[in-house]
DNA sequence: AAGACGGGGAA
DNA sequence: TTCCCAGTCTT
């Protein structure tokens, strides 16, 4: 690709961006911290989903100091419903490190930035190009889709090593004068024009430079192999209430799926009786089955499916409860961070 | 390289 | 259903 060609491509792309770009909250600031927050929230998450979370989050944590020392329970509550909760914990750890090690100045180079928790190659490039105007690549799903079509790259984007191919492509094409605009322009193009299915090529500012458009195979790109195979697990969920009307809640372990989030006790439904396991594990006695069919639903994660059968039981507490298990009033429960499938259960209780 | 890690919107 | 979303971390 010759110099003139690249120059025209860049200008068409950036000019289009300056005409058509969406007015998003994180585009009204140049504060690296706020850009950072937005980029973490946007990982595997749609813009429309992020906007209200972003606004609430920065209202609560306007500075890195305010986030660095916030209680994790409160932090997770702010993230509740957004998913991938380790993002919140990693963001806080990263921000804390910047406050303490870098005197609250977000690093402006890829080497230091990449060492921070939750900042991978994409997020580092996004912060550097958008907040610091550095000519750094920021390759996400949009960029791979757009450039696989424009340059007709047929590498399998499901393979980790393919990311490097696109990083080199961006390094070749990037507008050194407006790197932030260039990176965001490709992402906006991917979101609005160069969509996964039925791309709007007639509205595309760079269709003259797009090989796939000329070949007529935009819909075949990008190439992606991996298939998703999800396991299925059945659970009996015990919504257990005591004489005072308090409900039995459990805090999940600090690592793994939905770490540190709260839930109603759930017992994996295998061949044996869940009742005995529940009573023994939580040290309670079921006095009465109030509703054996409180709620039934599926919850689908990216890698597994939970089939939930929720029953309402009245219980009496025996001796002491295990750690991480408590009886709480409805009002108190509403202050705890809970995954969405537990919020669904909470909703049918009143 | 492959799997874990949420939740929702669109086809 | 299936795919994908402004990906990162762990093994």
mmCIF file of C-alpha atoms (C1' of nucleotides) in Angstrom:
data_model
loop_
_atom_site.group_PDB
_atom_site.id
_atom_site.type_symbol
_atom_site.label_atom_id
_atom_site.label_comp_id
_atom_site.label_asym_id
_atom_site.label_seq_id
_atom_site.Cartn_x
_atom_site.Cartn_y
_atom_site.Cartn_z
ATOM 1 C CA UNK A 1 0.000 0.000 0.000
ATOM 2 C CA UNK A 2 1.582 3.257 -1.108
ATOM 3 C CA UNK A 3 1.910 6.458 0.838
ATOM 4 C CA UNK A 4 -0.726 8.454 -1.004
ATOM 5 C CA UNK A 5 -3.255 5.661 -0.640
ATOM 6 C CA UNK A 6 -2.762 5.441 3.109
ATOM 7 C CA UNK A 7 -2.996 9.202 3.444
ATOM 8 C CA UNK A 8 -6.321 9.307 1.625
ATOM 9 C CA UNK A 9 -7.681 6.402 3.622
ATOM 10 C CA UNK A 10 -6.795 8.124 6.898
ATOM 11 C CA UNK A 11 -8.343 11.398 5.862
ATOM 12 C CA UNK A 12 -11.594 9.903 4.635
ATOM 13 C CA UNK A 13 -11.874 7.923 7.844
ATOM 14 C CA UNK A 14 -11.042 10.740 10.265
ATOM 15 C CA UNK A 15 -13.139 13.294 8.368
ATOM 16 C CA UNK A 16 -16.107 10.959 8.542
ATOM 17 C CA UNK A 17 -15.507 10.507 12.262
ATOM 18 C CA UNK A 18 -15.445 14.235 12.889
ATOM 19 C CA UNK A 19 -18.759 14.568 11.031
ATOM 20 C CA UNK A 20 -20.600 11.542 12.352
ATOM 21 C CA UNK A 21 -19.137 10.584 15.727
ATOM 22 C CA UNK A 22 -21.526 9.818 18.529
ATOM 23 C CA UNK A 23 -21.769 12.185 21.461
ATOM 24 C CA UNK A 24 -20.671 9.861 24.266
ATOM 25 C CA UNK A 25 -19.981 10.868 27.890
ATOM 26 C CA UNK A 26 -16.336 9.785 27.767
ATOM 27 C CA UNK A 27 -15.801 11.909 24.657
ATOM 28 C CA UNK A 28 -16.474 15.030 26.695
ATOM 29 C CA UNK A 29 -13.312 14.584 28.766
ATOM 30 C CA UNK A 30 -9.603 14.138 28.293
ATOM 31 C CA UNK A 31 -9.011 12.931 31.865
ATOM 32 C CA UNK A 32 -6.998 9.705 31.473
ATOM 33 C CA UNK A 33 -8.688 8.233 34.552
ATOM 34 C CA UNK A 34 -12.139 8.715 33.062
ATOM 35 C CA UNK A 35 -11.046 7.363 29.689
ATOM 36 C CA UNK A 36 -9.627 4.375 31.570
ATOM 37 C CA UNK A 37 -12.930 3.752 33.375
ATOM 38 C CA UNK A 38 -14.850 3.925 30.109
ATOM 39 C CA UNK A 39 -12.500 1.537 28.337
ATOM 40 C CA UNK A 40 -12.720 -1.059 31.091
ATOM 41 C CA UNK A 41 -16.511 -0.861 31.157
ATOM 42 C CA UNK A 42 -16.612 -1.186 27.377
ATOM 43 C CA UNK A 43 -14.676 -4.462 27.383
ATOM 44 C CA UNK A 44 -17.083 -6.999 25.857
ATOM 45 C CA UNK A 45 -19.933 -4.629 26.657
ATOM 46 C CA UNK A 46 -22.109 -2.480 24.426
ATOM 47 C CA UNK A 47 -21.992 1.312 24.463
ATOM 48 C CA UNK A 48 -25.684 1.665 25.344
ATOM 49 C CA UNK A 49 -25.263 -0.624 28.328
ATOM 50 C CA UNK A 50 -22.227 1.243 29.606
ATOM 51 C CA UNK A 51 -23.489 4.848 29.485
ATOM 52 C CA UNK A 52 -25.636 4.836 32.659
ATOM 53 C CA UNK A 53 -23.025 2.837 34.571
ATOM 54 C CA UNK A 54 -20.280 5.217 33.485
ATOM 55 C CA UNK A 55 -22.188 8.287 34.632
ATOM 56 C CA UNK A 56 -23.131 6.809 37.996
ATOM 57 C CA UNK A 57 -19.641 5.450 38.584
ATOM 58 C CA UNK A 58 -17.861 8.732 38.019
ATOM 59 C CA UNK A 59 -20.404 10.578 40.107
ATOM 60 C CA UNK A 60 -19.535 8.213 42.960
ATOM 61 C CA UNK A 61 -15.806 8.049 42.214
ATOM 62 C CA UNK A 62 -14.846 11.345 40.520
ATOM 63 C CA UNK A 63 -11.163 10.952 41.350
ATOM 64 C CA UNK A 64 -8.701 8.079 41.425
ATOM 65 C CA UNK A 65 -8.276 8.608 45.179
ATOM 66 C CA UNK A 66 -11.998 8.172 45.783
ATOM 67 C CA UNK A 67 -12.006 4.867 43.916
ATOM 68 C CA UNK A 68 -8.700 3.562 45.255
ATOM 69 C CA UNK A 69 -9.939 3.252 48.832
ATOM 70 C CA UNK A 70 -13.645 2.534 48.296
ATOM 71 C CA UNK A 71 -15.089 -0.544 50.078
ATOM 72 C CA UNK A 72 -15.213 -3.479 47.689
ATOM 73 C CA UNK A 73 -18.837 -4.223 48.585
ATOM 74 C CA UNK A 74 -19.806 -0.702 47.500
ATOM 75 C CA UNK A 75 -17.675 -0.958 44.370
ATOM 76 C CA UNK A 76 -19.311 -4.231 43.332
ATOM 77 C CA UNK A 77 -22.744 -2.702 43.953
ATOM 78 C CA UNK A 78 -21.849 0.067 41.492
ATOM 79 C CA UNK A 79 -20.852 -2.623 38.986
ATOM 80 C CA UNK A 80 -23.898 -4.811 39.660
ATOM 81 C CA UNK A 81 -25.516 -5.972 36.403
ATOM 82 C CA UNK A 82 -22.584 -4.967 34.218
ATOM 83 C CA UNK A 83 -20.940 -8.388 34.400
ATOM 84 C CA UNK A 84 -17.315 -9.536 34.371
ATOM 85 C CA UNK A 85 -16.941 -8.337 37.943
ATOM 86 C CA UNK A 86 -13.191 -8.950 38.075
ATOM 87 C CA UNK A 87 -12.985 -5.843 35.883
ATOM 88 C CA UNK A 88 -14.133 -3.749 38.835
ATOM 89 C CA UNK A 89 -11.649 -5.288 41.244
ATOM 90 C CA UNK A 90 -8.795 -5.054 38.748
ATOM 91 C CA UNK A 91 -9.667 -1.447 37.941
ATOM 92 C CA UNK A 92 -9.554 -0.550 41.615
ATOM 93 C CA UNK A 93 -6.227 -2.347 42.072
ATOM 94 C CA UNK A 94 -4.802 -0.579 39.025
ATOM 95 C CA UNK A 95 -6.043 2.828 40.143
ATOM 96 C CA UNK A 96 -4.648 2.234 43.634
ATOM 97 C CA UNK A 97 -1.263 1.456 42.146
ATOM 98 C CA UNK A 98 -1.320 4.629 40.078
ATOM 99 C CA UNK A 99 -2.219 6.688 43.145
ATOM 100 C CA UNK A 100 0.495 5.183 45.292
ATOM 101 C CA UNK A 101 3.271 4.465 42.833
ATOM 102 C CA UNK A 102 2.783 7.116 40.153
ATOM 103 C CA UNK A 103 1.562 9.969 42.345
ATOM 104 C CA UNK A 104 -1.918 9.689 40.839
ATOM 105 C CA UNK A 105 -0.718 10.279 37.275
ATOM 106 C CA UNK A 106 -1.812 7.626 34.777
ATOM 107 C CA UNK A 107 1.312 6.416 32.944
ATOM 108 C CA UNK A 108 1.655 7.673 29.370
ATOM 109 C CA UNK A 109 3.625 4.747 27.980
ATOM 110 C CA UNK A 110 2.614 1.201 27.064
ATOM 111 C CA UNK A 111 5.286 -0.437 29.204
ATOM 112 C CA UNK A 112 4.055 0.932 32.544
ATOM 113 C CA UNK A 113 0.382 0.987 31.571
ATOM 114 C CA UNK A 114 0.390 -2.688 30.625
ATOM 115 C CA UNK A 115 1.632 -3.685 34.056
ATOM 116 C CA UNK A 116 -1.514 -2.330 35.706
ATOM 117 C CA UNK A 117 -4.266 -4.784 36.624
ATOM 118 C CA UNK A 118 -6.960 -5.101 33.995
ATOM 119 C CA UNK A 119 -5.066 -3.216 31.300
ATOM 120 C CA UNK A 120 -4.249 -5.424 28.338
ATOM 121 C CA UNK A 121 -2.935 -4.507 24.892
ATOM 122 C CA UNK A 122 -6.249 -3.008 23.744
ATOM 123 C CA UNK A 123 -6.960 -0.844 26.785
ATOM 124 C CA UNK A 124 -3.360 0.394 26.954
ATOM 125 C CA UNK A 125 -3.561 1.513 23.328
ATOM 126 C CA UNK A 126 -6.958 3.116 23.829
ATOM 127 C CA UNK A 127 -5.808 5.173 26.816
ATOM 128 C CA UNK A 128 -2.567 6.183 25.106
ATOM 129 C CA UNK A 129 -4.173 7.234 21.847
ATOM 130 C CA UNK A 130 -7.347 8.831 23.200
ATOM 131 C CA UNK A 131 -6.112 10.480 26.390
ATOM 132 C CA UNK A 132 -2.478 11.151 25.471
ATOM 133 C CA UNK A 133 -2.686 11.381 21.685
ATOM 134 C CA UNK A 134 0.041 8.778 21.202
ATOM 135 C CA UNK A 135 0.143 6.828 17.914
ATOM 136 C CA UNK A 136 -0.536 3.438 19.522
ATOM 137 C CA UNK A 137 -2.687 0.625 18.147
ATOM 138 C CA UNK A 138 -5.875 -0.352 19.997
ATOM 139 C CA UNK A 139 -7.137 -3.538 18.408
ATOM 140 C CA UNK A 140 -10.555 -4.775 19.478
ATOM 141 C CA UNK A 141 -13.277 -6.780 17.761
ATOM 142 C CA UNK A 142 -14.387 -3.810 15.669
ATOM 143 C CA UNK A 143 -10.896 -3.103 14.399
ATOM 144 C CA UNK A 144 -10.370 -6.726 13.385
ATOM 145 C CA UNK A 145 -13.667 -6.829 11.538
ATOM 146 C CA UNK A 146 -13.161 -3.528 9.728
ATOM 147 C CA UNK A 147 -9.542 -4.156 8.765
ATOM 148 C CA UNK A 148 -10.126 -7.780 7.812
ATOM 149 C CA UNK A 149 -12.508 -6.398 5.196
ATOM 150 C CA UNK A 150 -10.572 -3.314 4.115
ATOM 151 C CA UNK A 151 -7.280 -5.211 3.757
ATOM 152 C CA UNK A 152 -8.899 -8.583 3.069
ATOM 153 C CA UNK A 153 -7.075 -10.330 5.888
ATOM 154 C CA UNK A 154 -8.102 -13.968 6.118
ATOM 155 C CA UNK A 155 -6.388 -14.938 9.352
ATOM 156 C CA UNK A 156 -8.637 -16.586 11.932
ATOM 157 C CA UNK A 157 -9.482 -13.848 14.437
ATOM 158 C CA UNK A 158 -10.284 -16.462 17.078
ATOM 159 C CA UNK A 159 -6.605 -17.294 17.350
ATOM 160 C CA UNK A 160 -4.609 -15.192 19.848
ATOM 161 C CA UNK A 161 -1.655 -14.830 17.489
ATOM 162 C CA UNK A 162 -3.828 -13.107 14.893
ATOM 163 C CA UNK A 163 -4.093 -9.993 17.015
ATOM 164 C CA UNK A 164 -0.505 -9.153 16.079
ATOM 165 C CA UNK A 165 -1.383 -9.100 12.392
ATOM 166 C CA UNK A 166 -3.969 -6.408 13.030
ATOM 167 C CA UNK A 167 -1.716 -4.450 15.374
ATOM 168 C CA UNK A 168 0.833 -4.248 12.588
ATOM 169 C CA UNK A 169 -1.886 -3.189 10.151
ATOM 170 C CA UNK A 170 -2.911 -0.350 12.483
ATOM 171 C CA UNK A 171 0.710 0.683 12.964
ATOM 172 C CA UNK A 172 0.935 0.970 9.194
ATOM 173 C CA UNK A 173 -2.279 2.917 8.716
ATOM 174 C CA UNK A 174 -2.611 5.039 11.844
ATOM 175 C CA UNK A 175 -2.909 8.799 11.541
ATOM 176 C CA UNK A 176 0.071 10.066 13.500
ATOM 177 C CA UNK A 177 -1.505 13.511 13.752
ATOM 178 C CA UNK A 178 -4.818 12.253 15.153
ATOM 179 C CA UNK A 179 -4.225 8.773 16.572
ATOM 180 C CA UNK A 180 -7.108 8.983 19.066
ATOM 181 C CA UNK A 181 -9.549 10.020 16.379
ATOM 182 C CA UNK A 182 -8.203 7.368 14.039
ATOM 183 C CA UNK A 183 -8.648 4.534 16.533
ATOM 184 C CA UNK A 184 -12.074 5.713 17.582
ATOM 185 C CA UNK A 185 -13.048 6.218 13.951
ATOM 186 C CA UNK A 186 -12.434 2.553 13.144
ATOM 187 C CA UNK A 187 -14.414 1.527 16.201
ATOM 188 C CA UNK A 188 -17.320 3.812 15.335
ATOM 189 C CA UNK A 189 -17.189 2.570 11.761
ATOM 190 C CA UNK A 190 -17.365 -0.999 13.033
ATOM 191 C CA UNK A 191 -20.284 -0.164 15.300
ATOM 192 C CA UNK A 192 -22.332 1.890 12.851
ATOM 193 C CA UNK A 193 -21.344 0.982 9.275
ATOM 194 C CA UNK A 194 -19.069 -2.036 9.044
ATOM 195 C CA UNK A 195 -21.344 -4.230 11.174
ATOM 196 C CA UNK A 196 -21.001 -8.013 11.576
ATOM 197 C CA UNK A 197 -23.983 -8.730 9.329
ATOM 198 C CA UNK A 198 -25.276 -6.609 6.450
ATOM 199 C CA UNK A 199 -22.665 -3.834 6.560
ATOM 200 C CA UNK A 200 -23.850 -0.496 5.170
ATOM 201 C CA UNK A 201 -21.169 -0.249 2.505
ATOM 202 C CA UNK A 202 -23.082 2.400 0.559
ATOM 203 C CA UNK A 203 -22.612 4.757 3.502
ATOM 204 C CA UNK A 204 -18.999 3.799 4.138
ATOM 205 C CA UNK A 205 -16.439 6.613 3.874
ATOM 206 C CA UNK A 206 -13.645 4.184 2.950
ATOM 207 C CA UNK A 207 -15.444 1.719 0.686
ATOM 208 C CA UNK A 208 -13.235 2.789 -2.260
ATOM 209 C CA UNK A 209 -10.279 1.520 -0.241
ATOM 210 C CA UNK A 210 -11.961 -1.708 0.852
ATOM 211 C CA UNK A 211 -10.788 -4.859 -0.873
ATOM 212 C CA UNK A 212 -13.671 -6.963 0.421
ATOM 213 C CA UNK A 213 -16.141 -4.440 -0.992
ATOM 214 C CA UNK A 214 -14.550 -4.743 -4.417
ATOM 215 C CA UNK A 215 -14.435 -8.528 -4.160
ATOM 216 C CA UNK A 216 -18.029 -8.585 -2.944
ATOM 217 C CA UNK A 217 -17.336 -10.804 0.040
ATOM 218 C CA UNK A 218 -17.665 -8.455 2.999
ATOM 219 C CA UNK A 219 -20.101 -10.847 4.636
ATOM 220 C CA UNK A 220 -17.528 -13.674 4.609
ATOM 221 C CA UNK A 221 -15.069 -11.647 6.666
ATOM 222 C CA UNK A 222 -13.671 -11.802 9.234
ATOM 223 C CA UNK A 223 -12.872 -15.502 9.480
ATOM 224 C CA UNK A 224 -13.610 -16.896 12.906
ATOM 225 C CA UNK A 225 -13.363 -20.513 13.955
ATOM 226 C CA UNK A 226 -14.149 -21.181 17.596
ATOM 227 C CA UNK A 227 -17.488 -22.619 18.484
ATOM 228 C CA UNK A 228 -18.989 -22.125 21.899
ATOM 229 C CA UNK A 229 -19.833 -25.176 23.886
ATOM 230 C CA UNK A 230 -21.677 -24.440 27.112
ATOM 231 C CA UNK A 231 -22.114 -26.862 29.960
ATOM 232 C CA UNK A 232 -25.433 -27.140 31.768
ATOM 233 C CA UNK A 233 -25.809 -27.283 35.559
ATOM 234 C CA UNK A 234 -29.035 -27.647 37.528
ATOM 235 C CA UNK A 235 -29.440 -26.006 40.910
ATOM 236 C CA UNK A 236 -32.053 -26.035 43.623
ATOM 237 C CA UNK A 237 -32.141 -22.537 45.097
ATOM 238 C CA UNK A 238 -33.254 -22.305 48.708
ATOM 239 C CA UNK A 239 -34.974 -19.036 49.507
ATOM 240 C CA UNK A 240 -34.989 -19.609 53.232
ATOM 241 C CA UNK A 241 -36.831 -17.286 55.630
ATOM 242 C CA UNK A 242 -36.750 -17.394 59.424
ATOM 243 C CA UNK A 243 -39.414 -16.432 61.972
ATOM 244 C CA UNK A 244 -38.361 -12.769 61.873
ATOM 245 C CA UNK A 245 -38.761 -12.618 58.104
ATOM 246 C CA UNK A 246 -35.037 -12.474 57.419
ATOM 247 C CA UNK A 247 -33.565 -14.343 54.467
ATOM 248 C CA UNK A 248 -30.532 -16.613 54.336
ATOM 249 C CA UNK A 249 -27.782 -15.139 52.148
ATOM 250 C CA UNK A 250 -24.337 -16.370 51.272
ATOM 251 C CA UNK A 251 -21.265 -14.532 50.029
ATOM 252 C CA UNK A 252 -19.511 -16.334 47.194
ATOM 253 C CA UNK A 253 -15.776 -17.137 47.376
ATOM 254 C CA UNK A 254 -13.280 -14.390 46.614
ATOM 255 C CA UNK A 255 -12.137 -16.036 43.392
ATOM 256 C CA UNK A 256 -13.782 -17.477 40.326
ATOM 257 C CA UNK A 257 -17.273 -16.989 38.965
ATOM 258 C CA UNK A 258 -19.180 -14.036 40.464
ATOM 259 C CA UNK A 259 -16.465 -13.619 43.089
ATOM 260 C CA UNK A 260 -17.539 -11.911 46.331
ATOM 261 C CA UNK A 261 -21.128 -11.484 45.124
ATOM 262 C CA UNK A 262 -24.061 -12.476 47.348
ATOM 263 C CA UNK A 263 -26.604 -15.176 46.570
ATOM 264 C CA UNK A 264 -29.394 -17.294 47.958
ATOM 265 C CA UNK A 265 -28.008 -20.714 48.875
ATOM 266 C CA UNK A 266 -27.982 -23.066 45.927
ATOM 267 C CA UNK A 267 -27.341 -26.800 45.817
ATOM 268 C CA UNK A 268 -26.300 -28.539 42.637
ATOM 269 C CA UNK A 269 -29.062 -30.934 41.642
ATOM 270 C CA UNK A 270 -27.492 -34.332 41.159
ATOM 271 C CA UNK A 271 -29.000 -37.717 41.872
ATOM 272 C CA UNK A 272 -29.283 -37.385 45.657
ATOM 273 C CA UNK A 273 -31.576 -35.190 47.697
ATOM 274 C CA UNK A 274 -30.634 -31.539 47.831
ATOM 275 C CA UNK A 275 -32.594 -31.011 51.058
ATOM 276 C CA UNK A 276 -30.127 -32.885 53.287
ATOM 277 C CA UNK A 277 -27.159 -31.150 51.718
ATOM 278 C CA UNK A 278 -28.772 -27.767 52.226
ATOM 279 C CA UNK A 279 -29.630 -28.340 55.887
ATOM 280 C CA UNK A 280 -26.222 -29.763 56.710
ATOM 281 C CA UNK A 281 -24.186 -27.242 54.739
ATOM 282 C CA UNK A 282 -25.960 -24.169 56.084
ATOM 283 C CA UNK A 283 -26.801 -25.547 59.525
ATOM 284 C CA UNK A 284 -30.529 -24.871 59.391
ATOM 285 C CA UNK A 285 -33.632 -27.014 59.712
ATOM 286 C CA UNK A 286 -36.491 -26.774 57.232
ATOM 287 C CA UNK A 287 -39.706 -26.421 59.214
ATOM 288 C CA UNK A 288 -42.077 -25.911 56.340
ATOM 289 C CA UNK A 289 -42.179 -25.794 52.551
ATOM 290 C CA UNK A 290 -43.935 -22.526 51.823
ATOM 291 C CA UNK A 291 -43.679 -22.697 48.033
ATOM 292 C CA UNK A 292 -41.951 -25.516 46.199
ATOM 293 C CA UNK A 293 -42.418 -23.732 42.879
ATOM 294 C CA UNK A 294 -41.410 -20.172 43.653
ATOM 295 C CA UNK A 295 -39.590 -19.596 40.380
ATOM 296 C CA UNK A 296 -37.942 -21.579 37.593
ATOM 297 C CA UNK A 297 -35.617 -20.099 34.999
ATOM 298 C CA UNK A 298 -32.416 -20.474 33.037
ATOM 299 C CA UNK A 299 -29.448 -18.178 33.357
ATOM 300 C CA UNK A 300 -27.001 -18.218 30.464
ATOM 301 C CA UNK A 301 -23.343 -17.294 30.890
ATOM 302 C CA UNK A 302 -20.885 -17.200 28.029
ATOM 303 C CA UNK A 303 -19.449 -20.586 29.013
ATOM 304 C CA UNK A 304 -22.249 -22.325 30.942
ATOM 305 C CA UNK A 305 -25.966 -22.441 31.650
ATOM 306 C CA UNK A 306 -27.565 -22.610 35.077
ATOM 307 C CA UNK A 307 -31.024 -24.090 35.404
ATOM 308 C CA UNK A 308 -32.510 -22.656 38.562
ATOM 309 C CA UNK A 309 -35.396 -24.161 40.516
ATOM 310 C CA UNK A 310 -36.192 -21.880 43.400
ATOM 311 C CA UNK A 311 -38.202 -22.949 46.411
ATOM 312 C CA UNK A 312 -39.359 -20.907 49.385
ATOM 313 C CA UNK A 313 -38.865 -22.578 52.754
ATOM 314 C CA UNK A 314 -39.297 -21.562 56.356
ATOM 315 C CA UNK A 315 -36.289 -22.480 58.443
ATOM 316 C CA UNK A 316 -35.013 -22.486 61.996
ATOM 317 C CA UNK A 317 -31.364 -21.657 62.590
ATOM 318 C CA UNK A 318 -29.334 -24.349 64.369
ATOM 319 C CA UNK A 319 -26.298 -23.333 66.403
ATOM 320 C CA UNK A 320 -24.042 -20.977 64.455
ATOM 321 C CA UNK A 321 -24.025 -20.229 60.754
ATOM 322 C CA UNK A 322 -20.987 -20.877 58.547
ATOM 323 C CA UNK A 323 -18.738 -17.968 57.637
ATOM 324 C CA UNK A 324 -20.040 -15.896 54.745
ATOM 325 C CA UNK A 325 -23.627 -16.912 55.582
ATOM 326 C CA UNK A 326 -26.084 -14.515 57.208
ATOM 327 C CA UNK A 327 -29.781 -13.840 57.738
ATOM 328 C CA UNK A 328 -30.622 -10.414 56.351
ATOM 329 C CA UNK A 329 -33.742 -8.287 56.001
ATOM 330 C CA UNK A 330 -34.992 -7.446 52.501
ATOM 331 C CA UNK A 331 -33.848 -3.854 52.989
ATOM 332 C CA UNK A 332 -30.315 -4.970 53.839
ATOM 333 C CA UNK A 333 -30.236 -7.472 50.985
ATOM 334 C CA UNK A 334 -30.961 -4.712 48.519
ATOM 335 C CA UNK A 335 -27.710 -3.039 49.527
ATOM 336 C CA UNK A 336 -25.618 -6.136 48.785
ATOM 337 C CA UNK A 337 -24.052 -6.723 45.375
ATOM 338 C CA UNK A 338 -25.858 -9.614 43.717
ATOM 339 C CA UNK A 339 -25.639 -11.176 40.256
ATOM 340 C CA UNK A 340 -28.601 -10.600 37.966
ATOM 341 C CA UNK A 341 -30.081 -14.079 38.358
ATOM 342 C CA UNK A 342 -30.319 -13.500 42.098
ATOM 343 C CA UNK A 343 -31.953 -10.117 41.557
ATOM 344 C CA UNK A 344 -34.613 -11.935 39.546
ATOM 345 C CA UNK A 345 -35.373 -14.086 42.584
ATOM 346 C CA UNK A 346 -35.327 -11.099 44.910
ATOM 347 C CA UNK A 347 -37.901 -9.450 42.676
ATOM 348 C CA UNK A 348 -40.539 -12.128 43.209
ATOM 349 C CA UNK A 349 -40.298 -11.812 46.989
ATOM 350 C CA UNK A 350 -42.305 -8.582 47.064
ATOM 351 C "C1'" DA B 1 -3.570 -22.081 22.616
ATOM 352 C "C1'" DA B 2 -7.658 -22.643 25.138
ATOM 353 C "C1'" DG B 3 -10.814 -21.783 28.760
ATOM 354 C "C1'" DA B 4 -12.822 -18.798 32.420
ATOM 355 C "C1'" DC B 5 -15.266 -14.817 33.054
ATOM 356 C "C1'" DG B 6 -21.634 -11.719 32.747
ATOM 357 C "C1'" DG B 7 -25.122 -10.008 30.662
ATOM 358 C "C1'" DG B 8 -27.916 -8.297 27.045
ATOM 359 C "C1'" DG B 9 -29.269 -7.160 22.258
ATOM 360 C "C1'" DA B 10 -29.935 -8.498 17.559
ATOM 361 C "C1'" DA B 11 -30.635 -11.754 13.676
ATOM 362 C "C1'" DT C 1 -30.539 -20.624 19.150
ATOM 363 C "C1'" DT C 2 -26.280 -18.252 17.829
ATOM 364 C "C1'" DC C 3 -23.310 -14.489 17.593
ATOM 365 C "C1'" DC C 4 -21.033 -10.616 19.355
ATOM 366 C "C1'" DC C 5 -19.995 -6.827 22.033
ATOM 367 C "C1'" DA C 6 -14.266 -0.577 22.630
ATOM 368 C "C1'" DG C 7 -10.913 -7.923 26.242
ATOM 369 C "C1'" DT C 8 -8.110 -9.709 30.160
ATOM 370 C "C1'" DC C 9 -6.327 -13.248 33.036
ATOM 371 C "C1'" DT C 10 -5.023 -17.890 34.071
ATOM 372 C "C1'" DT C 11 -3.466 -22.281 32.992
#
